[in-house]
Amino acid sequence: MVTLKQLAKELNVSISTVSKALNNSEEIGKDTAKRVKELAHLYNYKPNKVALSLKQNKTKTIGVIIPNILNYFLAKVLFGIEREATLQGYNIITCVSNESLEKEKESLQLLANGSVDGFILSVAKETQMKRETEHFNKTIRNGLPIVMFDRVAHDVMCDKVIVDDFESTYNATKRLLAEKRKHIVFITTVDNVSVGKLRERGYNKAISETTTHTPLVLKINTRNNTSKKVKSFLMKHKTIDGVVAADSASGIISINTAVNIGLKVPEDISVIGFGSKSVSYHSIPQLTTIRQHAKKIGSAAAQQLIKRLELKKGASLETSTKIIKTSLIKSKSTL
Amino acid sequence: MVTLKQLAKELNVSISTVSKALNNSEEIGKDTAKRVKELAHLYNYKPNKVALSLKQNKTKTIGVIIPNILNYFLAKVLFGIEREATLQGYNIITCVSNESLEKEKESLQLLANGSVDGFILSVAKETQMKRETEHFNKTIRNGLPIVMFDRVAHDVMCDKVIVDDFESTYNATKRLLAEKRKHIVFITTVDNVSVGKLRERGYNKAISETTTHTPLVLKINTRNNTSKKVKSFLMKHKTIDGVVAADSASGIISINTAVNIGLKVPEDISVIGFGSKSVSYHSIPQLTTIRQHAKKIGSAAAQQLIKRLELKKGASLETSTKIIKTSLIKSKSTL
DNA sequence: GTGAAAGCGCTAACAA
DNA sequence: TTGTTAGCGCTTTCAC
């Protein structure tokens, strides 16, 4: 890598002259500026990012801590963050917490040594269960702002970008009720996590405010037996005519299972699940989905963080909570 | 963030004393060392990463350029890279090329200014089609090593980690032939990309060396009509009794489509597709899959890069190409 | 219009 | 055993 020093030497001028010339300073004579720029271009000079960071005490880098990168929703959010960050001249350093509090703490620690200017993160399950927040607060006190998305720690004072989880399942359930569905089950992969609870509550509210039944919830805790569980559940409760699934896999599996045991979808049973367009193709008929607009969540989080990072010195900005509304996209698995 | 300077001031010693004490230098007196360490611990001192990078001229950061983070396989490789890197004390900066040559170049440029010590990447489709390699070579000439995985540019001299694509489909096809399948179709989402071609050739070879038919290939170019295409194809070619799919979505969709038009899987038709365990649950019966061991690919790539980065000055290391073998995991969609 | 010098936080050769 | 100094690459103030 070429440095200012080398350019200066070759041009027989001082380092500061070169620096100023390249930064279009008014102070520098036209032809000097030209000579400098030409040589810089010839050598493909790029200012050293590390030196710049040290000097300006900011790295133009965002730390992203994600619980699980194999989750399509989270990957999509990451995609949105990356795009927005790149657009605004920021890089992202990605860490995966694997839902572990310990790894979350470590990542925060590790990057809080000047590697990044701030964080975007979704809270690990373990962290939510243990209700730990001190590591977040400490980071913020150290001057590194945090933006949380989706799974947030409500009692940490920071910017947040969330989904209308409660409303989304409330509306989905209402939708099935409007189809005259009588026995609607809520299928969830057990996570004692804010988001999951809210979704269940949305379903509960819709059911209890419209019908006289008790809500019916099927909790599934390991990934691998969803199919079996759903099958035996449907066999046992023959009256089920509607499914609201709290994640995309359950929705897909519900449709395929129902078809497999001879039910007609959506005539006999309607299914709505969370998920994206691409996953909806994994079932026949295609799944009617609740879309979370993951990319939008990512870009909103990045925008908010960068806005805060680029605040003039001394200026302040109230923490905000942005809600990205879900959309219910009708496909073939509902009437 | 606390700095050495502040610690030094508070302790009434020089900066270098503090530095040495914290680095366990032999030169420093025991009790001084102790005092220093205690205060450092109290203030939770962490050496500034940026300053260290500048001083030592290395960042302990790897640039990862991935064509598409929403691709489960690529996300999984990224996961493997992240884990291995973290283990070895490296961070990763992630860029998404979105299959675009231009973005790939930009990312390479952008990070080659001292932000990273080297790169791990999978080549964008556009780059492969245009056969551009100059940006890779330039990066390498500039002293930044590259490790390519999966989609590699064969004529660039660098480390590579690849999959036995040819063999994988060859074996899968052989497997179906051993089941006495007579009419096996190869379904591929069109990409004029090394990997796709190799997989097709593996299928071709197995077919032509075992049967007298011409190979039968169904190419699908847009994501959204796979289901329709497969359906009309199966309706038209009633004799089809085997499917080898070059990606996971096509495998899943083939099974669901076949079932949907009244075929029995695997009795009437056998299906094998690329994919991971979790995606195999998206069909009933479960998809028999070719597993690529994505995490292993990621960790192998990271290991290789770090090995090269930590080479003693002056030492050299021949470029290597590592092949990670796929496994055929039998499930319910084959006999 | 140009250059010298200081300083961002750190390490390490050298001096005391 | 401890401190002084130089330097990594850059920007910026101040002097000429």
XYZ file of C-alpha atoms (C1' of nucleotides) in Angstrom:
702
model
C 0.000 0.000 0.000
C 1.275 3.443 -0.969
C 1.397 6.037 1.777
C 1.356 9.799 1.813
C 4.983 9.711 2.820
C 6.013 7.867 -0.308
C 4.033 10.157 -2.536
C 5.521 13.189 -0.808
C 9.013 11.914 -1.259
C 8.558 11.178 -4.914
C 7.045 14.603 -5.529
C 9.520 16.459 -3.381
C 6.844 18.114 -1.310
C 5.796 17.682 2.275
C 3.370 15.102 3.557
C 0.893 17.725 4.590
C 0.874 19.215 1.125
C -0.028 15.869 -0.347
C -2.704 15.314 2.235
C -4.246 18.702 1.627
C -4.080 18.344 -2.126
C -5.881 15.031 -2.010
C -8.504 16.475 0.278
C -9.130 19.335 -2.135
C -7.928 21.959 0.266
C -8.148 25.537 -1.013
C -4.688 26.220 0.304
C -2.888 24.234 -2.350
C -1.808 25.609 -5.733
C -3.626 24.303 -8.742
C -0.752 22.639 -10.467
C 0.651 21.137 -7.317
C -2.749 19.686 -6.623
C -2.849 18.276 -10.092
C 0.590 16.695 -9.904
C -0.260 15.126 -6.576
C -3.561 13.752 -7.736
C -2.064 12.265 -10.835
C 0.602 10.411 -8.970
C -1.865 9.276 -6.343
C -4.088 7.924 -9.055
C -1.195 6.248 -10.794
C -0.255 4.432 -7.625
C -3.886 3.803 -6.780
C -3.443 5.504 -3.445
C -6.123 4.841 -0.834
C -5.943 6.467 2.572
C -5.186 3.873 5.211
C -8.402 3.135 7.008
C -6.762 2.228 10.276
C -4.773 5.420 10.502
C -7.889 7.395 9.727
C -9.834 5.594 12.388
C -7.174 6.263 14.946
C -6.946 9.912 14.066
C -10.653 10.579 13.905
C -11.580 8.273 16.693
C -14.270 6.550 14.691
C -14.124 3.487 12.577
C -17.130 3.752 10.299
C -17.794 0.179 11.259
C -20.881 -1.300 12.874
C -20.830 -4.393 15.049
C -23.721 -6.734 14.338
C -24.489 -9.475 16.835
C -26.993 -11.984 15.624
C -28.281 -15.009 17.562
C -28.372 -17.369 14.609
C -27.339 -16.704 11.081
C -29.041 -19.823 9.771
C -32.400 -18.369 10.578
C -33.731 -17.003 7.326
C -35.394 -14.033 8.958
C -32.242 -13.007 10.771
C -30.111 -13.515 7.682
C -32.456 -11.271 5.795
C -32.243 -8.590 8.436
C -28.474 -8.867 8.222
C -28.770 -8.408 4.497
C -30.784 -5.240 5.026
C -28.254 -3.929 7.519
C -25.352 -4.661 5.211
C -26.974 -2.912 2.299
C -27.889 0.200 4.203
C -24.511 0.351 5.907
C -22.630 -0.015 2.635
C -24.790 2.678 1.108
C -23.787 5.032 3.871
C -20.121 4.134 3.784
C -20.045 1.830 6.778
C -18.716 -1.688 7.097
C -20.174 -4.340 9.318
C -18.398 -6.788 11.569
C -20.610 -9.775 12.203
C -20.631 -11.949 15.305
C -22.946 -14.854 16.000
C -24.065 -15.299 19.592
C -25.607 -18.711 18.990
C -28.324 -17.736 21.446
C -25.752 -17.779 24.223
C -25.456 -15.035 26.812
C -21.787 -15.720 27.259
C -20.982 -15.365 23.588
C -23.097 -12.251 23.395
C -21.132 -10.674 26.220
C -17.849 -11.711 24.677
C -18.706 -10.266 21.309
C -19.758 -7.014 22.874
C -16.560 -6.870 24.901
C -14.367 -7.847 22.029
C -15.638 -5.183 19.700
C -15.881 -2.479 22.328
C -12.145 -1.891 22.132
C -12.344 0.584 19.316
C -13.251 -1.879 16.591
C -16.700 -0.459 16.011
C -18.648 2.741 16.525
C -21.841 1.081 17.667
C -23.931 -2.067 17.651
C -26.984 -3.537 16.034
C -28.183 -6.698 17.699
C -30.995 -9.074 18.439
C -30.943 -10.428 21.973
C -29.975 -14.078 22.526
C -32.587 -16.410 23.985
C -30.496 -17.183 27.021
C -30.082 -13.500 27.713
C -33.822 -12.975 27.555
C -34.512 -15.883 29.831
C -32.003 -14.745 32.416
C -33.108 -11.150 31.998
C -29.546 -9.906 31.907
C -29.052 -6.401 30.660
C -25.985 -5.127 32.431
C -23.667 -5.854 29.510
C -25.858 -3.748 27.260
C -26.029 -0.875 29.688
C -22.308 -0.959 30.222
C -21.661 -0.790 26.505
C -23.973 2.167 26.165
C -22.378 3.920 29.131
C -19.041 3.439 27.399
C -20.346 5.565 24.584
C -21.208 2.841 22.097
C -24.825 3.154 21.036
C -26.920 0.031 20.506
C -29.903 -0.522 18.267
C -31.886 -3.649 19.080
C -34.193 -5.353 16.630
C -36.887 -8.012 16.844
C -35.905 -9.561 20.154
C -35.270 -6.555 22.326
C -34.555 -5.965 26.004
C -37.340 -3.609 26.917
C -35.704 -2.186 29.983
C -32.540 -1.085 28.211
C -32.690 2.532 27.114
C -31.743 2.369 23.459
C -33.181 2.568 19.981
C -35.307 -0.371 18.928
C -36.827 -1.698 15.746
C -39.557 -4.226 16.269
C -42.391 -6.020 14.586
C -46.051 -5.771 15.536
C -45.996 -9.359 16.707
C -49.136 -9.114 18.757
C -51.200 -7.561 16.003
C -49.847 -9.859 13.332
C -51.247 -13.029 14.861
C -54.303 -11.194 16.110
C -55.083 -10.210 12.535
C -54.195 -13.598 11.111
C -56.473 -15.311 13.579
C -59.229 -12.820 12.885
C -58.794 -13.578 9.246
C -59.362 -17.275 9.806
C -62.330 -16.533 12.036
C -63.790 -14.440 9.238
C -63.573 -17.563 7.079
C -65.900 -19.143 9.634
C -63.181 -21.384 10.975
C -64.328 -22.881 14.230
C -61.302 -24.633 15.655
C -58.074 -22.789 15.135
C -54.844 -24.045 16.621
C -51.758 -21.958 17.303
C -48.540 -23.844 16.610
C -45.335 -22.552 18.108
C -41.814 -23.764 18.492
C -41.294 -23.183 22.167
C -39.196 -20.193 22.954
C -39.674 -18.285 26.121
C -38.908 -15.216 24.239
C -40.666 -11.907 23.975
C -41.597 -12.369 20.366
C -43.120 -15.814 20.770
C -45.179 -14.755 23.748
C -46.558 -11.732 21.977
C -47.599 -13.805 19.015
C -49.388 -16.241 21.258
C -51.174 -13.415 23.018
C -52.360 -11.963 19.723
C -53.896 -15.290 18.872
C -55.414 -15.650 22.315
C -57.007 -12.250 22.196
C -58.598 -12.856 18.806
C -59.965 -16.200 19.915
C -61.314 -15.113 23.263
C -62.847 -11.953 21.971
C -64.675 -13.701 19.116
C -65.456 -17.208 20.298
C -66.287 -19.053 23.447
C -63.585 -21.690 23.071
C -60.432 -21.805 24.988
C -57.398 -21.109 22.849
C -55.640 -24.207 21.599
C -51.851 -24.113 21.511
C -49.479 -26.770 20.228
C -45.950 -26.258 21.514
C -43.116 -27.997 19.777
C -39.695 -27.966 21.270
C -37.353 -29.856 19.037
C -36.884 -29.069 15.410
C -36.940 -32.610 14.190
C -40.299 -33.957 15.188
C -42.541 -31.144 14.050
C -43.994 -33.311 11.354
C -44.900 -36.159 13.692
C -46.280 -33.881 16.364
C -48.449 -32.032 13.921
C -49.651 -35.254 12.388
C -50.700 -36.847 15.655
C -52.242 -33.590 16.758
C -54.355 -33.294 13.633
C -55.362 -36.925 13.846
C -56.439 -36.479 17.425
C -58.304 -33.223 16.921
C -60.318 -33.956 13.813
C -62.298 -30.766 14.165
C -59.317 -28.480 13.612
C -59.997 -26.335 10.583
C -57.421 -23.591 10.955
C -53.740 -23.206 11.807
C -51.791 -20.131 12.777
C -48.092 -20.976 12.890
C -45.588 -18.839 14.754
C -42.736 -19.639 12.399
C -42.391 -20.528 8.762
C -41.279 -24.130 9.079
C -44.359 -25.019 11.124
C -46.625 -23.458 8.536
C -45.069 -25.392 5.670
C -45.044 -28.609 7.627
C -48.661 -28.144 8.672
C -49.816 -27.877 5.073
C -47.784 -30.815 3.882
C -48.922 -32.903 6.824
C -52.567 -32.011 6.376
C -52.409 -32.929 2.692
C -50.614 -36.093 3.609
C -53.393 -37.289 5.884
C -55.973 -36.557 3.254
C -57.214 -33.121 4.230
C -57.894 -30.555 1.558
C -56.134 -27.228 2.021
C -57.740 -24.734 2.234
C -61.179 -26.325 1.914
C -60.930 -28.466 5.043
C -58.268 -26.525 6.844
C -56.721 -23.080 6.428
C -53.102 -22.344 7.283
C -51.272 -19.107 7.914
C -47.614 -18.947 8.898
C -44.801 -16.468 9.331
C -42.321 -16.498 6.518
C -40.960 -15.078 3.336
C -41.940 -15.420 -0.247
C -39.353 -18.025 -1.113
C -40.300 -20.367 1.694
C -43.958 -20.167 0.717
C -43.111 -22.173 -2.399
C -42.165 -25.144 -0.286
C -45.725 -26.289 0.110
C -48.560 -27.141 -2.216
C -50.783 -25.222 -1.980
C -48.580 -22.237 -1.307
C -48.575 -20.904 2.219
C -50.408 -17.712 3.092
C -47.767 -15.815 5.008
C -47.267 -13.084 7.514
C -44.356 -11.106 6.111
C -42.062 -9.341 8.517
C -40.205 -7.233 5.993
C -36.902 -8.309 7.376
C -34.790 -6.219 5.023
C -36.713 -3.150 6.031
C -36.084 -3.951 9.671
C -32.387 -4.202 8.910
C -32.185 -0.972 7.005
C -34.251 0.862 9.609
C -31.920 -0.325 12.344
C -28.858 0.733 10.378
C -30.363 4.105 9.578
C -31.176 4.749 13.183
C -27.725 3.797 14.396
C -25.916 5.830 11.773
C -28.145 8.793 12.481
C -27.087 8.610 16.083
C -23.429 8.075 15.239
C -23.360 11.123 13.029
C -24.990 13.405 15.531
C -23.105 16.643 15.961
C -21.066 16.753 19.096
C -23.166 17.834 22.018
C -26.434 17.241 20.190
C -28.727 14.642 21.654
C -31.428 12.394 20.310
C -34.184 10.677 22.245
C -34.186 6.919 21.952
C -36.878 5.769 19.598
C -38.785 2.547 19.041
C -39.801 1.928 15.490
C -42.469 -0.601 14.635
C -42.303 -2.211 11.222
C -45.746 -3.501 10.416
C -46.179 -7.008 9.088
C -48.317 -7.721 6.046
C -50.578 -10.685 5.579
C -49.956 -11.976 2.065
C -52.764 -14.203 0.926
C -51.817 -17.247 -1.051
C -53.409 -20.624 -1.644
C -53.570 -22.030 1.873
C -56.492 -19.849 2.954
C -59.857 -19.161 1.384
C -12.312 4.068 26.818
C -9.349 4.223 29.169
C -5.931 4.649 27.569
C -2.430 3.832 28.691
C -1.842 7.520 29.064
C -4.574 7.917 31.631
C -3.412 4.909 33.597
C 0.161 6.191 33.513
C -0.865 9.574 34.783
C -2.900 8.202 37.617
C -0.073 5.879 38.667
C 2.653 8.457 38.223
C 4.667 6.246 35.935
C 5.451 6.447 32.258
C 3.279 5.115 29.491
C 5.813 2.523 28.479
C 5.994 1.190 31.998
C 2.296 0.617 31.953
C 2.463 -0.972 28.535
C 5.234 -3.304 29.546
C 3.595 -4.218 32.813
C 0.384 -5.165 31.053
C 2.297 -7.192 28.523
C 4.017 -9.122 31.287
C 7.427 -7.821 30.388
C 10.269 -9.169 32.523
C 11.676 -5.699 32.825
C 9.061 -4.410 35.225
C 9.237 -4.717 38.991
C 6.778 -7.051 40.621
C 4.882 -4.544 42.668
C 4.742 -1.950 39.921
C 3.349 -4.610 37.649
C 0.782 -5.482 40.262
C -0.314 -1.892 40.835
C -0.649 -1.342 37.117
C -2.648 -4.473 36.540
C -5.008 -3.721 39.354
C -5.815 -0.287 38.108
C -6.151 -1.543 34.555
C -8.575 -4.162 35.742
C -10.483 -1.654 37.791
C -10.956 0.584 34.791
C -11.554 -2.404 32.546
C -8.741 -1.335 30.286
C -8.681 -2.891 26.825
C -5.904 -2.032 24.382
C -7.265 0.000 21.538
C -7.599 -2.293 18.566
C -7.120 0.409 15.991
C -3.892 1.660 17.469
C -2.612 -1.878 17.659
C -3.518 -2.518 14.056
C -1.725 0.587 12.939
C 1.340 -0.230 14.906
C 1.572 -3.861 13.951
C 0.337 -3.434 10.451
C -2.218 -6.170 10.749
C -5.824 -6.046 11.749
C -6.698 -9.590 12.757
C -9.734 -9.124 10.595
C -10.846 -11.179 7.607
C -12.924 -9.791 4.775
C -15.647 -12.173 3.658
C -17.363 -11.515 0.346
C -20.396 -13.645 -0.244
C -22.626 -13.582 -3.325
C -25.897 -14.016 -1.486
C -26.462 -14.269 2.200
C -30.016 -15.536 1.801
C -28.728 -18.736 0.309
C -28.780 -21.252 3.115
C -25.625 -22.975 1.981
C -23.675 -19.739 1.829
C -25.045 -18.579 5.156
C -23.898 -21.824 6.659
C -20.424 -21.437 5.229
C -20.350 -17.952 6.689
C -21.313 -19.455 10.015
C -18.399 -21.865 9.770
C -16.014 -19.060 8.885
C -17.223 -16.915 11.739
C -16.808 -19.683 14.254
C -13.338 -20.649 13.198
C -12.232 -17.026 12.958
C -13.549 -16.196 16.408
C -11.835 -19.244 17.789
C -8.538 -18.008 16.442
C -9.017 -14.431 17.542
C -10.056 -12.945 14.237
C -13.062 -10.822 13.363
C -14.869 -10.935 10.075
C -16.145 -8.078 7.991
C -18.913 -9.267 5.725
C -19.800 -7.858 2.333
C -22.500 -9.134 -0.002
C -21.725 -8.983 -3.703
C -25.260 -9.844 -4.751
C -23.755 -11.837 -7.616
C -22.521 -8.598 -9.155
C -19.001 -8.169 -10.498
C -19.104 -4.468 -9.789
C -20.019 -4.932 -6.141
C -17.421 -7.632 -5.787
C -14.735 -5.301 -7.092
C -15.915 -2.491 -4.872
C -15.891 -4.637 -1.757
C -12.412 -5.853 -2.527
C -11.207 -2.310 -3.125
C -12.948 -0.934 -0.103
C -11.432 -3.400 2.301
C -8.000 -3.416 0.722
C -7.168 -0.137 2.389
C -5.910 -1.691 5.545
C -9.251 -2.830 6.905
C -8.497 -6.530 6.594
C -5.542 -8.891 6.423
C -7.002 -11.153 3.747
C -10.152 -12.400 2.072
C -12.415 -15.407 1.949
C -14.876 -15.296 -0.915
C -17.121 -17.162 -3.288
C -17.075 -15.737 -6.803
C -20.153 -13.856 -8.048
C -22.070 -15.311 -10.984
C -21.457 -12.286 -13.149
C -17.752 -12.528 -12.491
C -17.722 -16.151 -13.535
C -19.669 -15.455 -16.676
C -17.418 -12.596 -17.707
C -14.366 -14.544 -16.648
C -12.861 -11.553 -14.901
C -10.011 -12.281 -12.558
C -7.867 -9.179 -12.635
C -9.348 -7.750 -9.444
C -8.442 -10.933 -7.610
C -4.913 -11.003 -8.941
C -4.406 -7.362 -8.098
C -5.537 -7.918 -4.539
C -3.155 -10.823 -4.172
C -0.289 -8.835 -5.667
C -1.020 -6.153 -3.102
C -0.196 -8.678 -0.436
C -3.697 -9.619 0.621
C -4.178 -13.384 0.349
C -7.481 -14.778 -0.887
C -9.128 -18.102 -0.146
C -11.951 -18.993 -2.541
C -14.664 -21.496 -1.722
C -17.343 -23.335 -3.678
C -17.468 -21.087 -6.712
C -13.834 -20.500 -7.492
C -11.893 -18.877 -10.305
C -9.665 -21.713 -11.379
C -7.045 -19.600 -13.082
C -6.333 -17.446 -10.053
C -3.392 -18.711 -8.033
C -4.763 -18.910 -4.522
C -6.010 -21.326 -1.903
C -9.335 -22.952 -2.641
C -11.889 -25.035 -0.795
C -14.354 -26.831 -3.007
C -16.941 -29.560 -3.103
C -16.788 -32.715 -5.195
C -19.695 -31.465 -7.287
C -19.094 -33.809 -10.163
C -18.893 -36.911 -8.036
C -21.840 -35.928 -5.883
C -24.364 -36.008 -8.707
C -22.590 -38.878 -10.358
C -23.058 -40.931 -7.216
C -26.605 -39.748 -6.651
C -27.564 -40.699 -10.181
C -25.844 -44.045 -9.828
C -27.812 -44.570 -6.697
C -31.098 -44.057 -8.509
C -29.933 -46.286 -11.328
C -29.198 -48.979 -8.778
C -32.842 -48.698 -7.733
C -33.631 -49.682 -11.332
C -34.916 -46.256 -12.177
C -35.241 -45.972 -15.916
C -35.981 -42.341 -16.603
C -34.102 -39.951 -14.407
C -34.334 -36.213 -14.924
C -31.797 -33.664 -13.745
C -33.420 -30.460 -12.536
C -31.317 -27.352 -12.299
C -31.881 -23.678 -11.718
C -29.929 -22.261 -14.598
C -26.631 -20.800 -13.653
C -23.774 -20.828 -16.058
C -21.535 -21.307 -13.176
C -18.781 -23.773 -12.547
C -20.636 -25.610 -9.845
C -23.859 -26.077 -11.793
C -22.036 -27.340 -14.845
C -20.041 -29.857 -12.869
C -23.154 -31.224 -11.257
C -24.805 -31.607 -14.625
C -21.776 -33.407 -15.987
C -21.754 -35.821 -13.077
C -25.335 -36.725 -13.884
C -24.577 -37.004 -17.596
C -21.684 -39.302 -17.033
C -23.639 -41.667 -14.824
C -26.492 -41.805 -17.312
C -24.431 -42.296 -20.416
C -22.154 -44.855 -18.886
C -25.009 -46.978 -17.568
C -27.926 -46.531 -19.952
C -28.569 -45.903 -23.605
C -30.836 -42.893 -23.067
C -29.863 -39.369 -23.667
C -29.645 -37.401 -20.455
C -32.766 -35.405 -19.644
C -32.278 -31.967 -18.150
C -34.926 -29.542 -16.958
C -33.576 -26.029 -16.658
C -35.490 -23.522 -14.614
C -34.505 -19.908 -14.664
C -36.803 -17.967 -12.415
C -37.370 -18.819 -8.822
C -41.084 -18.400 -8.847
C -42.346 -20.896 -11.356
C -40.422 -23.969 -10.315
C -43.587 -25.622 -9.144
C -45.454 -25.083 -12.418
C -42.515 -26.084 -14.552
C -41.966 -29.262 -12.624
C -45.645 -30.069 -12.702
C -46.046 -29.669 -16.434
C -42.814 -31.530 -16.971
C -43.926 -34.493 -14.909
C -47.327 -34.496 -16.578
C -45.721 -34.516 -19.984
C -43.120 -37.165 -19.230
C -45.159 -39.796 -17.462
C -42.301 -42.253 -17.518
C -40.059 -40.221 -15.240
C -39.267 -42.269 -12.183
C -36.289 -40.424 -10.732
C -35.188 -36.864 -10.028
C -31.771 -35.480 -9.225
C -32.099 -31.834 -8.228
C -29.133 -29.468 -8.296
C -30.420 -27.347 -5.428
C -32.526 -27.926 -2.366
C -35.618 -25.971 -3.350
C -36.039 -27.982 -6.546
C -35.803 -31.229 -4.617
C -38.464 -30.213 -2.122
C -40.721 -28.837 -4.808
C -40.323 -31.976 -6.910
C -41.522 -34.177 -4.088
C -44.448 -31.989 -3.184
C -45.426 -31.645 -6.823
C -45.191 -35.353 -7.488
C -47.359 -36.113 -4.481
C -49.752 -33.427 -5.571
C -50.346 -35.020 -8.970
C -50.936 -38.371 -7.386
C -47.548 -40.031 -7.638
C -46.211 -42.073 -4.771
C -42.773 -41.095 -3.500
C -40.570 -43.116 -3.507
C -42.565 -45.983 -4.985
C -43.358 -44.294 -8.301
C -40.596 -41.762 -8.314
C -37.399 -41.266 -6.334
C -35.979 -37.841 -5.547
C -32.535 -36.716 -4.448
C -31.612 -33.071 -3.928
C -28.840 -30.938 -2.529
C -29.609 -29.511 0.850
C -29.321 -29.521 4.558
C -31.071 -31.431 7.269
C -33.503 -28.688 8.170
C -34.743 -28.185 4.642
C -35.314 -31.898 4.237
C -38.221 -31.589 6.663
C -40.096 -29.399 4.248
C -41.411 -32.293 2.245
C -43.394 -35.409 2.995
C -41.761 -37.831 2.578
C -38.515 -36.307 3.692
C -35.986 -35.536 1.009
C -32.914 -37.705 0.539
C -30.159 -35.127 0.395
C -26.651 -34.537 -0.792
C -24.992 -32.735 2.103
C -22.206 -30.323 1.373
C -20.947 -29.858 4.908
C -21.067 -26.123 4.563
C -19.761 -25.360 8.030
C -16.755 -27.519 7.386
C -16.096 -25.664 4.159
C -16.214 -22.409 6.075
C -13.893 -23.512 8.817
C -11.459 -25.066 6.339
C -11.324 -21.802 4.407
C -10.732 -19.798 7.558
C -8.049 -22.186 8.756
C -6.228 -21.992 5.480
C -6.308 -18.206 5.369
C -5.186 -17.786 8.940
C -2.421 -20.288 8.416
C -1.166 -18.171 5.562
C -1.569 -14.925 7.462
C 0.453 -16.206 10.356
C 3.287 -17.447 8.261
C 6.648 -16.283 9.511
C 8.075 -13.438 7.520
C 9.905 -14.781 4.499
C 8.378 -18.226 4.764
C 6.245 -19.352 1.872
C 3.407 -21.782 1.411
C 2.236 -23.379 -1.806
C -1.364 -22.654 -2.690
C -3.582 -25.589 -1.949
C -6.965 -26.809 -3.109
C -8.956 -28.694 -0.554
C -11.903 -30.830 -1.529
C -14.621 -31.362 1.041
C -16.518 -34.481 0.104
C -20.297 -34.483 0.057
C -22.338 -37.219 1.738
C -25.515 -38.748 0.430
C -27.925 -38.933 3.344
C -30.732 -41.345 2.653
C -34.163 -40.369 3.822
C -37.677 -41.209 2.715
C -37.727 -39.990 -0.856
C -35.636 -42.849 -2.214
C -35.954 -46.585 -1.881
C 0.973 28.329 -1.315
C 3.795 25.245 1.437
C 5.792 22.983 5.376
C 6.737 21.827 10.277
C 4.883 19.860 14.167
C 1.625 17.775 17.201
C -1.164 14.057 18.278
C -4.615 9.860 17.860
C -2.923 4.915 21.249
C 0.260 1.774 21.126
C 5.008 -0.867 21.134
C 9.885 -1.320 21.405
C 14.674 0.064 20.857
C 17.532 2.569 23.472
C 19.009 5.499 27.372
C 19.423 6.284 32.101
C 13.813 -1.247 36.994
C 11.983 2.779 34.714
C 11.676 6.492 31.259
C 12.493 8.751 26.713
C 11.886 8.622 22.064
C 10.537 7.342 17.561
C 7.258 5.824 14.541
C 2.927 3.258 12.444
C -0.342 6.868 8.495
C -3.082 10.417 8.733
C -5.194 15.351 9.547
C -4.874 19.900 11.014
C -3.174 24.036 13.318
C 0.029 27.269 13.005
C 4.135 29.411 11.132
C 6.666 30.980 7.238
